[in-house]
Coordinates of C-alpha atoms in Angstrom, one line a residue:
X551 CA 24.6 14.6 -84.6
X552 CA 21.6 13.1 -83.5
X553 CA 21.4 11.9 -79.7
X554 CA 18.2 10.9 -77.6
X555 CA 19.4 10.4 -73.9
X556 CA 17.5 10.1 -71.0
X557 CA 18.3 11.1 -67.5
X558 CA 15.6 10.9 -65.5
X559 CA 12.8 8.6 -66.3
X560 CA 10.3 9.9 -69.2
X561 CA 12.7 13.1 -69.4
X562 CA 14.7 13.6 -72.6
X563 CA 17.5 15.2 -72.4
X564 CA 20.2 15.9 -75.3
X565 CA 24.1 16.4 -75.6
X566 CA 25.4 20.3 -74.8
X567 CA 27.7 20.0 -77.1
X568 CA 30.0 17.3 -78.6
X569 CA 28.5 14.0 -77.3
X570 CA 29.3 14.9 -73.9
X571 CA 26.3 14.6 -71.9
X572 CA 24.7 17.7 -70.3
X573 CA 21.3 17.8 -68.3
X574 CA 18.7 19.8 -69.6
X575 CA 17.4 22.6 -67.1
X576 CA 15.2 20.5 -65.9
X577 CA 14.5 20.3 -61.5
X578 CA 13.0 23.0 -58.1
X579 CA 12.9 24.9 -54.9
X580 CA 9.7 27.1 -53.6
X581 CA 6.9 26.9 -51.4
X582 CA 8.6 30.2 -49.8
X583 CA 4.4 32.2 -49.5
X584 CA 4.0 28.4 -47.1
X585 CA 7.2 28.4 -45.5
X586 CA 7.1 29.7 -42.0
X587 CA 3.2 29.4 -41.6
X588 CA 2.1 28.4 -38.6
X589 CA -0.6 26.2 -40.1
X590 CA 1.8 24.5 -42.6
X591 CA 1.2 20.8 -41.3
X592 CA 3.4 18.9 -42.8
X593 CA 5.1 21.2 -45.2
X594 CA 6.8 22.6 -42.2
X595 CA 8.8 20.4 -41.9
X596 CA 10.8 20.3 -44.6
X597 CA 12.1 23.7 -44.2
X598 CA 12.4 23.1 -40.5
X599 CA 11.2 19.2 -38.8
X600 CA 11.2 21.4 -35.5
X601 CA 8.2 23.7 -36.6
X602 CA 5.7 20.7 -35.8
X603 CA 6.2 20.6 -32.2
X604 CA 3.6 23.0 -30.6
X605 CA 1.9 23.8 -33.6
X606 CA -1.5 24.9 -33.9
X607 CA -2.2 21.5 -35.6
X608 CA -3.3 18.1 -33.5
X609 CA -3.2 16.4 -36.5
X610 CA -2.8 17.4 -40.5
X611 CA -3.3 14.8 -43.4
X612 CA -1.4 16.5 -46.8
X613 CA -3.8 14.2 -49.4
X614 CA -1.2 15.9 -52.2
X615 CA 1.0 18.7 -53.3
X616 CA 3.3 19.1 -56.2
X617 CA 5.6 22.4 -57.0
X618 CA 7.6 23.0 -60.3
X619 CA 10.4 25.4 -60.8
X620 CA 13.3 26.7 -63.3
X621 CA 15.4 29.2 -64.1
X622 CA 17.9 30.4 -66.2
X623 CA 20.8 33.0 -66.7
X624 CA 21.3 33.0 -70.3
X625 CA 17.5 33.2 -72.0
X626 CA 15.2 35.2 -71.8
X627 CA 11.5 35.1 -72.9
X628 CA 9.8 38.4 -74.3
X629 CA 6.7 38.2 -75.6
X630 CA 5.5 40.4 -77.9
X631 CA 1.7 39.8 -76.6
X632 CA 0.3 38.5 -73.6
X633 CA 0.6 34.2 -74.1
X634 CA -3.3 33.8 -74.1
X635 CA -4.3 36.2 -76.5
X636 CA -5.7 35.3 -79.3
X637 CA -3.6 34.4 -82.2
X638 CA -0.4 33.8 -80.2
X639 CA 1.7 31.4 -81.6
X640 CA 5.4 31.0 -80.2
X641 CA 8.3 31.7 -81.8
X642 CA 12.2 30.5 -80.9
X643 CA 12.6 34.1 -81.7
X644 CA 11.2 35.2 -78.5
X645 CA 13.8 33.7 -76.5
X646 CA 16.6 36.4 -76.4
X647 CA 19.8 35.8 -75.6
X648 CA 21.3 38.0 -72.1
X649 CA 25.2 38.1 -73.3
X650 CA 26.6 39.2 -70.1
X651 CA 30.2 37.7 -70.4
X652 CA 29.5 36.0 -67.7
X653 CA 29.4 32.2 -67.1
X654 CA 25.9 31.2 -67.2
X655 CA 23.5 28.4 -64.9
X656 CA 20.2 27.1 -65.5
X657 CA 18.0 25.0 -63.2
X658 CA 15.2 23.0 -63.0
X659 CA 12.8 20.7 -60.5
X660 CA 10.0 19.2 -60.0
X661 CA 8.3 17.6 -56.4
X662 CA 5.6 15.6 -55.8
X663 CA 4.3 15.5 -52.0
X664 CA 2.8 12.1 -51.8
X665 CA 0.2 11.4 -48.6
X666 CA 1.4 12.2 -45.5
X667 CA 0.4 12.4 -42.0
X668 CA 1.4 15.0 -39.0
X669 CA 0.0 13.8 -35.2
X670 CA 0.3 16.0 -32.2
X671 CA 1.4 13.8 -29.3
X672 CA 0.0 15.3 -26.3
X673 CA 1.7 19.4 -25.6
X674 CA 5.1 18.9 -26.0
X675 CA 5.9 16.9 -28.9
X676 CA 4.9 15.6 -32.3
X677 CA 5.6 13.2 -34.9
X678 CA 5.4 12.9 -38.9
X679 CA 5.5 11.0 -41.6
X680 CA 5.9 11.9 -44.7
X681 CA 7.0 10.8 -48.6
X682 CA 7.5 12.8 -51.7
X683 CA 9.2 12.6 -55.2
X684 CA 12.1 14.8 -56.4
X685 CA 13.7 15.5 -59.9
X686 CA 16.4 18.0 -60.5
X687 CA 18.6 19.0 -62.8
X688 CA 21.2 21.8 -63.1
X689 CA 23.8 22.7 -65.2
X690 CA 26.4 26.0 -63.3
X691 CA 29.1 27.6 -64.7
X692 CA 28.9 27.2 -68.7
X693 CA 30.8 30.0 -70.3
X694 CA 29.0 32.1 -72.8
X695 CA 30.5 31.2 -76.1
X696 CA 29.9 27.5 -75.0
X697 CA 26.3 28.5 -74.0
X698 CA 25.9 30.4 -77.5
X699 CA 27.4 27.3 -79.6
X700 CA 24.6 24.8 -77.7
X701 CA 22.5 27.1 -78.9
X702 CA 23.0 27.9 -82.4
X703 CA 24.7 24.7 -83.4
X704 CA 28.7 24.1 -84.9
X705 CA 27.4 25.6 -88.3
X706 CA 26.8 29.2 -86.6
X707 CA 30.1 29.2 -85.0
X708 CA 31.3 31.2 -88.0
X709 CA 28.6 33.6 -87.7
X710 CA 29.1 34.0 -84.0
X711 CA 32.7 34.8 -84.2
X712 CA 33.7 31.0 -82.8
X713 CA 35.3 29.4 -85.5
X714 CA 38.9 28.7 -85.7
X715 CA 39.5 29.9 -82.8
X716 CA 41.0 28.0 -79.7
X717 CA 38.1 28.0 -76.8
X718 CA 39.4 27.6 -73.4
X719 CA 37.0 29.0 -70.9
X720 CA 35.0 26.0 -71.2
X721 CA 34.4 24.2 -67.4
X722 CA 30.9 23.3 -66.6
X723 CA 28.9 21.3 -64.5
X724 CA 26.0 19.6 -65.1
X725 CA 23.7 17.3 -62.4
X726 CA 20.4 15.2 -63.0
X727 CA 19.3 13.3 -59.9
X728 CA 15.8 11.8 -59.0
X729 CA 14.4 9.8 -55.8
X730 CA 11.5 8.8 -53.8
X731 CA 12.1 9.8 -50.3
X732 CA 10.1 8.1 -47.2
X733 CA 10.6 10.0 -43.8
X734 CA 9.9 10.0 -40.5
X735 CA 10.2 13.1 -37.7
X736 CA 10.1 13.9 -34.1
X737 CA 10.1 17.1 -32.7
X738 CA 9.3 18.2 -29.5
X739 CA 9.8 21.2 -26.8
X740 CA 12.5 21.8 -24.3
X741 CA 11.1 24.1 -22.0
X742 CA 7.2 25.1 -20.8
X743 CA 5.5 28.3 -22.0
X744 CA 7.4 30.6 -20.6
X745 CA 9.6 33.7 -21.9
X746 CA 12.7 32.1 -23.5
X747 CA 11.0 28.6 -25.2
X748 CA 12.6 26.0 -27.5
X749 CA 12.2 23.2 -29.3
X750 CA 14.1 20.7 -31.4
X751 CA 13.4 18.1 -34.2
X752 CA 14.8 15.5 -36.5
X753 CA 13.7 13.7 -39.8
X754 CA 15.1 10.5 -40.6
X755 CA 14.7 9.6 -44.3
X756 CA 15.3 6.3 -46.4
X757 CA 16.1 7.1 -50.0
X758 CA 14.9 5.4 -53.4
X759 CA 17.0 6.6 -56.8
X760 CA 14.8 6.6 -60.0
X761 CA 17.5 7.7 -62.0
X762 CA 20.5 10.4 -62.2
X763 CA 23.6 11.6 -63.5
X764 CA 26.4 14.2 -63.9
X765 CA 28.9 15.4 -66.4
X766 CA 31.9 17.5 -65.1
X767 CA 34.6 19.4 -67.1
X768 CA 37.4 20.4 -65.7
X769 CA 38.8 22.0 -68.3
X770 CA 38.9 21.2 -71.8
X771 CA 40.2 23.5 -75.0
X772 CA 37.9 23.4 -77.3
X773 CA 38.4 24.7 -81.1
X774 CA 35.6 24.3 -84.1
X775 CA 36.1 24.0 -87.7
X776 CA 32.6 23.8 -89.1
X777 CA 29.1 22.4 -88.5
X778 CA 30.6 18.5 -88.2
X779 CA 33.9 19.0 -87.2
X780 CA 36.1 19.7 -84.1
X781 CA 39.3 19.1 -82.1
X782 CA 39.3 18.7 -78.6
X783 CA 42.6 19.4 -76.3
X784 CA 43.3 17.6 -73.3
X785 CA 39.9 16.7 -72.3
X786 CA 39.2 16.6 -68.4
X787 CA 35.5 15.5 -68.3
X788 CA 34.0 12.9 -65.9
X789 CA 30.7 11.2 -67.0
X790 CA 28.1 9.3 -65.0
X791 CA 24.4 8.0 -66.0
X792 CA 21.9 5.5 -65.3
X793 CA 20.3 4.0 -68.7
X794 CA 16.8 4.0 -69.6
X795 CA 16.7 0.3 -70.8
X796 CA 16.4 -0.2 -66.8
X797 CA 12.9 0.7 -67.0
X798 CA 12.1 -1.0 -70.6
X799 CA 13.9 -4.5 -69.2
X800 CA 11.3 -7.4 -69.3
X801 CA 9.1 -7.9 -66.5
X802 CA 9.9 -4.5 -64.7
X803 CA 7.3 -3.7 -62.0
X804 CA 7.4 -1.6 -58.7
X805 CA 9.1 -4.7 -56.8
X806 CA 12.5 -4.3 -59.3
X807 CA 12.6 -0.5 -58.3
X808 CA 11.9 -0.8 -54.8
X809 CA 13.1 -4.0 -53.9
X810 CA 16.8 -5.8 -54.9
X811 CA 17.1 -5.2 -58.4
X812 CA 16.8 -1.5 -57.4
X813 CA 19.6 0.9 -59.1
X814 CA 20.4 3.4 -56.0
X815 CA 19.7 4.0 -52.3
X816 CA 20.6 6.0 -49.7
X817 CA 20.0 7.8 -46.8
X818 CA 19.3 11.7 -45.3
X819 CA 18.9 13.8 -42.2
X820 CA 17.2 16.9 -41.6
X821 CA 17.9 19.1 -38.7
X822 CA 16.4 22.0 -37.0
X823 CA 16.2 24.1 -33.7
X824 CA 13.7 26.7 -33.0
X825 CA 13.7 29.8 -30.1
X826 CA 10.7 32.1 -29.6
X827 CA 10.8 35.4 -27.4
X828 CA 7.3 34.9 -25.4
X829 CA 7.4 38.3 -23.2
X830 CA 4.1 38.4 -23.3
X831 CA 3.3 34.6 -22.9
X832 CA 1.5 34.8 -19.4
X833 CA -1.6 36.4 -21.4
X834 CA -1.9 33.3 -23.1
X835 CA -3.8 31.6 -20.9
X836 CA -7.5 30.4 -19.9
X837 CA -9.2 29.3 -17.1
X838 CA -10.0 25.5 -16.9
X839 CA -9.9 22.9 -14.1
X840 CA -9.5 24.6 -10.9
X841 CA -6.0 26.3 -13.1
X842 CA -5.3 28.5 -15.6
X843 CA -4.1 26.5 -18.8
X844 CA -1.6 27.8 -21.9
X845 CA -3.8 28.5 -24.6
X846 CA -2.6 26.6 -27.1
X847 CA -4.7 27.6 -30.1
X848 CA -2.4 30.8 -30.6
X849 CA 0.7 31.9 -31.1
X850 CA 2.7 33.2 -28.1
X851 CA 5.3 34.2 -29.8
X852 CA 6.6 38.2 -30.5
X853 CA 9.7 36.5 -32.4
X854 CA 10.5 33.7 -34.0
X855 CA 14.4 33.0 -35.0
X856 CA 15.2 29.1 -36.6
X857 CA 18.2 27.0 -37.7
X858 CA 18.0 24.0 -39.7
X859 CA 20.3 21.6 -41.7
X860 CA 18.4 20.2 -44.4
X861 CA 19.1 17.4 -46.9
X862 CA 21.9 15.9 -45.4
X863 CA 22.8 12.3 -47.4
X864 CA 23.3 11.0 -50.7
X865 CA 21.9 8.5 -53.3
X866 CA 24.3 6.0 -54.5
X867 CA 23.5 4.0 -57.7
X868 CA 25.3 0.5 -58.2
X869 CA 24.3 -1.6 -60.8
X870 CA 26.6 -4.2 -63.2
X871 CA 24.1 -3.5 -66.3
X872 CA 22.5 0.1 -65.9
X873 CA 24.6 2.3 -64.0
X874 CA 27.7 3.3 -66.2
X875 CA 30.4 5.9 -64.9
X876 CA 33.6 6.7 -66.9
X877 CA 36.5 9.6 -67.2
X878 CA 37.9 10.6 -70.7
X879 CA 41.6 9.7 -71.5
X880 CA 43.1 13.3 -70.6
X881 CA 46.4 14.9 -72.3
X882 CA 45.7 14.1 -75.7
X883 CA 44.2 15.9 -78.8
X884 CA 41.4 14.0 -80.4
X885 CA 40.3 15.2 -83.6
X886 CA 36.2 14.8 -84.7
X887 CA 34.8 14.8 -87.8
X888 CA 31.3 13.9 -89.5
X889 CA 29.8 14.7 -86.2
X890 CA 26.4 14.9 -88.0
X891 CA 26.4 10.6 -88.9
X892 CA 26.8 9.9 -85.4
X893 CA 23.7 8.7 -83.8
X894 CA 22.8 6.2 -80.8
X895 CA 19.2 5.5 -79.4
X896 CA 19.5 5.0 -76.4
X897 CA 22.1 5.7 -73.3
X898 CA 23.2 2.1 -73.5
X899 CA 25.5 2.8 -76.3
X900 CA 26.7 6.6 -75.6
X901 CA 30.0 5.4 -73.2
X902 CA 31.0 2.5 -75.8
X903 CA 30.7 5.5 -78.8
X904 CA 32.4 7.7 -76.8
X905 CA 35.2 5.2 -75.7
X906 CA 35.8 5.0 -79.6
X907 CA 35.7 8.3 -80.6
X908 CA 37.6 9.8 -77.5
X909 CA 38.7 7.2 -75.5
X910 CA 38.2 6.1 -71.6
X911 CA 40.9 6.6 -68.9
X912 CA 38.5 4.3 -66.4
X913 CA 34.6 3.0 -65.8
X914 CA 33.1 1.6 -62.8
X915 CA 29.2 0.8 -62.4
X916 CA 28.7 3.1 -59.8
X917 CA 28.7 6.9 -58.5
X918 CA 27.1 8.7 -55.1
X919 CA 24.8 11.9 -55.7
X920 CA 24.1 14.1 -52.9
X921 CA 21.0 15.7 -51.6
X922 CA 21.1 19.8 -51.9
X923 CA 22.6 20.1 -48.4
X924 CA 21.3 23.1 -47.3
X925 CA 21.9 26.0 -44.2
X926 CA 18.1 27.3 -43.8
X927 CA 18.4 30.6 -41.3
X928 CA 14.7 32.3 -40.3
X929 CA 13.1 34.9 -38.2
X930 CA 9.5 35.6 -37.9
X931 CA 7.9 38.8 -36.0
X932 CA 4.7 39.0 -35.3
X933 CA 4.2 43.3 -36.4
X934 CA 0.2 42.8 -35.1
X935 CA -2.6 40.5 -34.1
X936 CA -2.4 37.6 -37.4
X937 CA 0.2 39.8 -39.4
X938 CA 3.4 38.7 -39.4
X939 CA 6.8 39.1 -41.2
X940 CA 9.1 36.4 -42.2
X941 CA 12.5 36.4 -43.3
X942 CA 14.2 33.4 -44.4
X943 CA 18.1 32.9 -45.8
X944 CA 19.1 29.7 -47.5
X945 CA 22.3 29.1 -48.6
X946 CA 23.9 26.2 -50.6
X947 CA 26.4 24.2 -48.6
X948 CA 27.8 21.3 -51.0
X949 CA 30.9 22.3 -52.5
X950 CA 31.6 23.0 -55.7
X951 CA 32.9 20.1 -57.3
X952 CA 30.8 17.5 -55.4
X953 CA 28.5 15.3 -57.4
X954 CA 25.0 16.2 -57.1
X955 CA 22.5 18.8 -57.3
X956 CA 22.4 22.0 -55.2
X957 CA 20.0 24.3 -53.7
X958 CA 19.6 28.0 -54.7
X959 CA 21.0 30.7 -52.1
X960 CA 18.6 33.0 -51.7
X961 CA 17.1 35.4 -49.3
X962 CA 13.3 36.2 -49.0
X963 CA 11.2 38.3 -47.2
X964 CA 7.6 37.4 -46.8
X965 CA 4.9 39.7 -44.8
X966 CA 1.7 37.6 -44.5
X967 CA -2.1 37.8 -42.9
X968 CA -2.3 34.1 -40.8
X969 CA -5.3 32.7 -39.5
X970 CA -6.3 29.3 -38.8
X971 CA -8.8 28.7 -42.1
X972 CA -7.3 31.7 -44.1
X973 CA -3.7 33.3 -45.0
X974 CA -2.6 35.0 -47.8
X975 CA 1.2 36.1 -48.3
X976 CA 3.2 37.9 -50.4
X977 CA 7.2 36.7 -50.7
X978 CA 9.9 39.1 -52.4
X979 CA 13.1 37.0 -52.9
X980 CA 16.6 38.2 -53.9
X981 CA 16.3 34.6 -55.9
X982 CA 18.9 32.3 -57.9
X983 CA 22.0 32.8 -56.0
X984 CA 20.9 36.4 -55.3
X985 CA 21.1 37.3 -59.1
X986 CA 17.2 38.0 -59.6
X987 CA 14.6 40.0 -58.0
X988 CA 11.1 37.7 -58.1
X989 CA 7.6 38.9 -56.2
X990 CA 5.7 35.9 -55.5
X991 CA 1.9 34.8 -53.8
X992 CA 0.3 32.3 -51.6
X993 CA -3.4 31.6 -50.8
X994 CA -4.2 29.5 -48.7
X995 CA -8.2 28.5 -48.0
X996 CA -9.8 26.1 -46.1
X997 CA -7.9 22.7 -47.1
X998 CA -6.5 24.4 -50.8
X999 CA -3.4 25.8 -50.9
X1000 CA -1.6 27.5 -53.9
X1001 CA 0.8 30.1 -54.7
X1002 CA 4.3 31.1 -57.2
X1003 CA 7.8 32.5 -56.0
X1004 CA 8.0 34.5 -59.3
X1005 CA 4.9 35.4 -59.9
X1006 CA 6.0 37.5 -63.7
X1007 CA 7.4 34.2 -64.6
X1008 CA 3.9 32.6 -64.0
X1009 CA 1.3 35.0 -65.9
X1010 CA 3.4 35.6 -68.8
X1011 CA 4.9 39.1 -68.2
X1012 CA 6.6 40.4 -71.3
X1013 CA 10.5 39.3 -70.0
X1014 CA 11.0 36.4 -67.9
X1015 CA 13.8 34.2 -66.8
X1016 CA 12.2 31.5 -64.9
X1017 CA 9.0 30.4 -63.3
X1018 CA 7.5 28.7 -60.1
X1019 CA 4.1 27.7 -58.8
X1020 CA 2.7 24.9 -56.3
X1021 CA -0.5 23.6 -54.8
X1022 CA -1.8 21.8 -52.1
X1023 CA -4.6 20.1 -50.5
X1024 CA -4.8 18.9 -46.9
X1025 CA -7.0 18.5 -44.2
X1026 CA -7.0 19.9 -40.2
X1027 CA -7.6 19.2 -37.2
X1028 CA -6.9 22.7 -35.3
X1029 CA -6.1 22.4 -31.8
X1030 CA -8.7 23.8 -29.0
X1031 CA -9.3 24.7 -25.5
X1032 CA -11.0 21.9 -23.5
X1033 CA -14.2 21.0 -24.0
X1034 CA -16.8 22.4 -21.6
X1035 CA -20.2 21.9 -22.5
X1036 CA -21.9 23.7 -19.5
X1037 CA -19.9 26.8 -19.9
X1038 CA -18.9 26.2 -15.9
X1039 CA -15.0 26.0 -16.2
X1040 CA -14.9 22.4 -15.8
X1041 CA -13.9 20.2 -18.9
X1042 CA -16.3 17.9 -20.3
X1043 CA -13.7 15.1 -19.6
X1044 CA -14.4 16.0 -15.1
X1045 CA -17.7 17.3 -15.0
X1046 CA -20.0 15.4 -13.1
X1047 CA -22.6 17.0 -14.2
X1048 CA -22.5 17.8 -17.4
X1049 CA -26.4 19.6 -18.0
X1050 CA -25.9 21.8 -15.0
X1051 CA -22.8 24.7 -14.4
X1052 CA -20.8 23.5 -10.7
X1053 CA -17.9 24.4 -9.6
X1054 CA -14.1 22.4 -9.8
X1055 CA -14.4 21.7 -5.7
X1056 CA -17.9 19.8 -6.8
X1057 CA -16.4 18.4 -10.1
X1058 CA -18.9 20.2 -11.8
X1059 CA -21.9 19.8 -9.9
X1060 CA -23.6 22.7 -7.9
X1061 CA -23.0 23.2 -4.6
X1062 CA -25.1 22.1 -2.0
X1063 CA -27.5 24.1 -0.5
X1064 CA -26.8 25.3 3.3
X1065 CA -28.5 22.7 5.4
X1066 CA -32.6 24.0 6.9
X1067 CA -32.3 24.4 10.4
X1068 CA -35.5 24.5 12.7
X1069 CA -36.9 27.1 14.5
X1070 CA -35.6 27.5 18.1
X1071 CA -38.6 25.5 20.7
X1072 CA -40.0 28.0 23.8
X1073 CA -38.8 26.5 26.9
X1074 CA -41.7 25.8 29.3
X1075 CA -41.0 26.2 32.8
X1076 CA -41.9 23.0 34.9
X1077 CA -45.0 22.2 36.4
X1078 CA -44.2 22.2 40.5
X1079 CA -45.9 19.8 42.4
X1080 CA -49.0 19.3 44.2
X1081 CA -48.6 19.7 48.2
X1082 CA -51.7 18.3 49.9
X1083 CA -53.8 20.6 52.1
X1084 CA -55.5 19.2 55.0
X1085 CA -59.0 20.5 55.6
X1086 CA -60.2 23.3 58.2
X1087 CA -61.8 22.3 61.7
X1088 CA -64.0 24.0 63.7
X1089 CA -62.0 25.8 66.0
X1090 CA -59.9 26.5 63.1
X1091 CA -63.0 28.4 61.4
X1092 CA -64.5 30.2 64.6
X1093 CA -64.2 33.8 64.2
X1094 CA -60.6 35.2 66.0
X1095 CA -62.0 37.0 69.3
X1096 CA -60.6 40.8 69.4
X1097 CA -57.8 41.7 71.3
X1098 CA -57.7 43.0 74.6
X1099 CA -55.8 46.4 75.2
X1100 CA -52.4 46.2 76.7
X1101 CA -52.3 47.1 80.3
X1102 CA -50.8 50.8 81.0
X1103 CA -47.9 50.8 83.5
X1104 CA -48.2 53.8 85.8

């Protein structure tokens, strides 16, 4: 059986087993070494749109980031050399099966961080906006003997101890979902710098589909009589898809996607509330202006703790020619044979080859996907001066039988060295709905950023599972104190005198010198005035005759 369908554009994807479609592992989480930086711009903001509001950022520009990311349960890769050596040459071999007898999950995704912009709006709030491309797909719950005969093919079944035997542990799930997201966010504080601080934010997001679809199976017995031949019993499968043609249709451009000949759209909501423990915040100040200002090119905080509710909405696709959606006609036996001369070329003829061989209990052209809804819980202590450690939980909050693809619980812990042009960190995640252990590493330098969740499954270790990575580059503008020139304490923005140190009373300008005061004047005593003297006469200037004795009294 030959069959070539396509999910998600220029993805291939092929039948898990009997026609039915099933996505390929193929879709992504990560950037946990970036998560809860403090100089993550706009990456922030998608694990929490409250994280840009009193950042150390005024403004960040992402130019372009992309991440990639899968896992699975149920193969393994061991290599007997390391994959660059010389001479390596891969064999299917090398993927070993891990029979468990457990039911088995695989996932995939890719992301594509297009341009987008972060602005600081004065010191209590911020907006962004942002756009980015997702793809995942995800397949959960496939039992192992189904896993084994996807595998191996119908003409192992004997050899794996399947044949002629009734098969009736086999439910699965199996999502595909892709869309360009545009979004917008506003965060801002609630309270000043003090000990007990908050702050809130919100992203709004419009939603383009590129493409998607699901296959569920509620249960359906399931019992093989050679490589081309099977009987189904009592099929309870639901189907959905959007075709490929859509894209090959004559005269397709950027205005059919985007505009009204568009296959799906929707809309999403992210969000968040931060608290930091600031006992210490009253140190974070400088002297400036005739005050002491908050200093807000560090971080006050001693501990961080975060809520956010991410990727709330849905994608629904509606189209009359490329959007088909259909449930198998249950409660019957349906017997198939010469599996191997059935073949279609596209996903425009699977439901019509499906409604003959099985049969269709309904169709519609339309079905809603959700977005990963998503219950992100962090803390973040600050152990010394730019060393920090973060912890963050995620856990998976769409339900188990909803349409649409699903985030990975899992619960990280991330010590890292921060600084405003440098950080490096180093994540260890109880990953993959807490099933695997993964170390991973972030660098980030200057405007580059790059970094793995599971690092093993990146270099090539010897047994892996799974891998990760993502990059980044972007440019800052870090926030500083106010401009002072003259080194005087007065911002460049109020001093007068710009050349010259002053004071905050003078607006910058030196004070003025105590005013000269003159010497105290003698006081001269006053000139008295002239008395005219009349001049001497004669008798005036005749000699004074003596005296003549006083006469004795007897």
């Amino acid at each position: 059986m030959r069959l070539y369908p396509t999910l998600l554009p220029g993805a291939r994807a092929g039948a898990l087993l009997l026609g039915l479609l099933a996505a390929r592992p193929a879709a992504a989480q990560g950037w946990l070494g970036l998560a809860q930086s403090n100089y993550g711009g706009t990456h922030a903001a998608y694990l929490n749109p409250s994280a840009i509001a009193d950042a150390r950022h005024r403004a960040y520009l992402n130019l372009g980031a992309a991440n990639a990311n899968f896992y699975n349960t149920y193969l393994q890769l061991d290599l007997p050399q390391r994959p660059w050596a010389k001479g390596f040459a891969f064999q299917r071999e090398y993927l070993r099966e891990q029979l468990t007898g457990n039911a088995h999950a695989g996932s995939a995704s890719a992301e594509v961080r297009l341009p987008s912009l972060m602005l600081a709006l004065g010191p209590r709030s911020a907006i962004a906006l942002s756009s980015r491309v997702r793809a995942f797909a995800q397949v959960r719950n496939v039992s192992e003997n189904l896993a084994r005969l996807a595998r191996h093919g119908l003409g192992d079944a004997g050899n794996l101890g399947l044949a002629n035997r009734l098969l009736t542990d086999n439910t699965f799930d199996a999502d595909a979902n892709s869309y360009h997201e545009f979004a917008f966010t506003y965060a801002r504080t609630f309270t000043p710098n003090s000990t007990h601080f908050f702050k809130g934010g919100l992203t709004v997001k419009y939603l383009v589909g590129l493409g998607g679809g699901y296959v569920h199976n509620a249960g359906t017995d399931l019992q093989v009589y050679g490589r081309d031949s099977l009987q189904l019993r009592s099929p309870r499968v639901s189907y959905a898809y959007t075709g490929d043609d859509y894209y090959q249709q004559s005269g397709f451009g950027v205005g059919t996607l985007y505009g009204g000949q568009g296959i799906g759209q929707g809309y999403g909501a992210d969000l968040g509330l931060t608290y930091e423990w600031r006992p210490d915040y009253e140190r974070y100040r400088y002297p400036m202006d005739g005050t002491d200002l908050p200093d807000d090119t560090r971080n006050k905080y001693r501990l961080r703790v975060g809520l956010a509710l991410t990727d709330l909405g849905a994608v629904r696709y509606r189209h009359a020619q490329y959007v088909r959606q259909a449930t198998l006609a249950d409660g019957r036996t349906v017997q198939l044979g010469q599996l191997d001369t059935i073949s279609f070329s596209n996903l425009a003829t699977l439901t019509p080859t499906i409604e003959r061989l099985v049969g269709l209990r309904e169709q519609s052209n339309q079905f809603t996907s959700y977005l990963p809804a998503t219950l992100r819980l962090t803390a973040d202590y600050r152990l010394l001066e730019h060393v920090y450690a973060g912890l963050l939980w995620t856990q998976n909050l769409l339900p188990a039988r909803t349409i649409g693809s699903r985030s990975l619980s899992s619960l990280a812990l991330t010590p890292r060295v921060e600084f405003s042009r440098f950080e490096v960190a180093v994540p260890v995640v109880l990953a993959n709905n807490y099933r695997q252990l993964h170390v991973g590493a972030m660098l980030r330098v200057g405007p580059l950023i790059v970094g793995s969740d599971n690092l093993g499954g990146l270099v090539g270790l010897t047994g892996v599972s799974g891998a990760d990575v993502y990059f980044g580059l972007g440019l800052a503008l870090h926030r500083r104190h106010r401009k002072d020139r003259d080194g005087d304490l007065v911002s460049n923005k109020y001093d007068k005198c710009p050349k010259e140190k002053g004071t905050w009373a003078q607006r910058g300008c030196p004070a003025p010198s105590p005013a000269a005061r003159p010497a105290p004047a003698l006081l001269a005593t006053p000139a008295m005035p002239a008395v005219p003297v009349e001049p001497a006469t004669p008798a005036e200037l005749a000699p004074t005759p003596p005296a003549s004795p006083a006469p004795t009294t007897p």
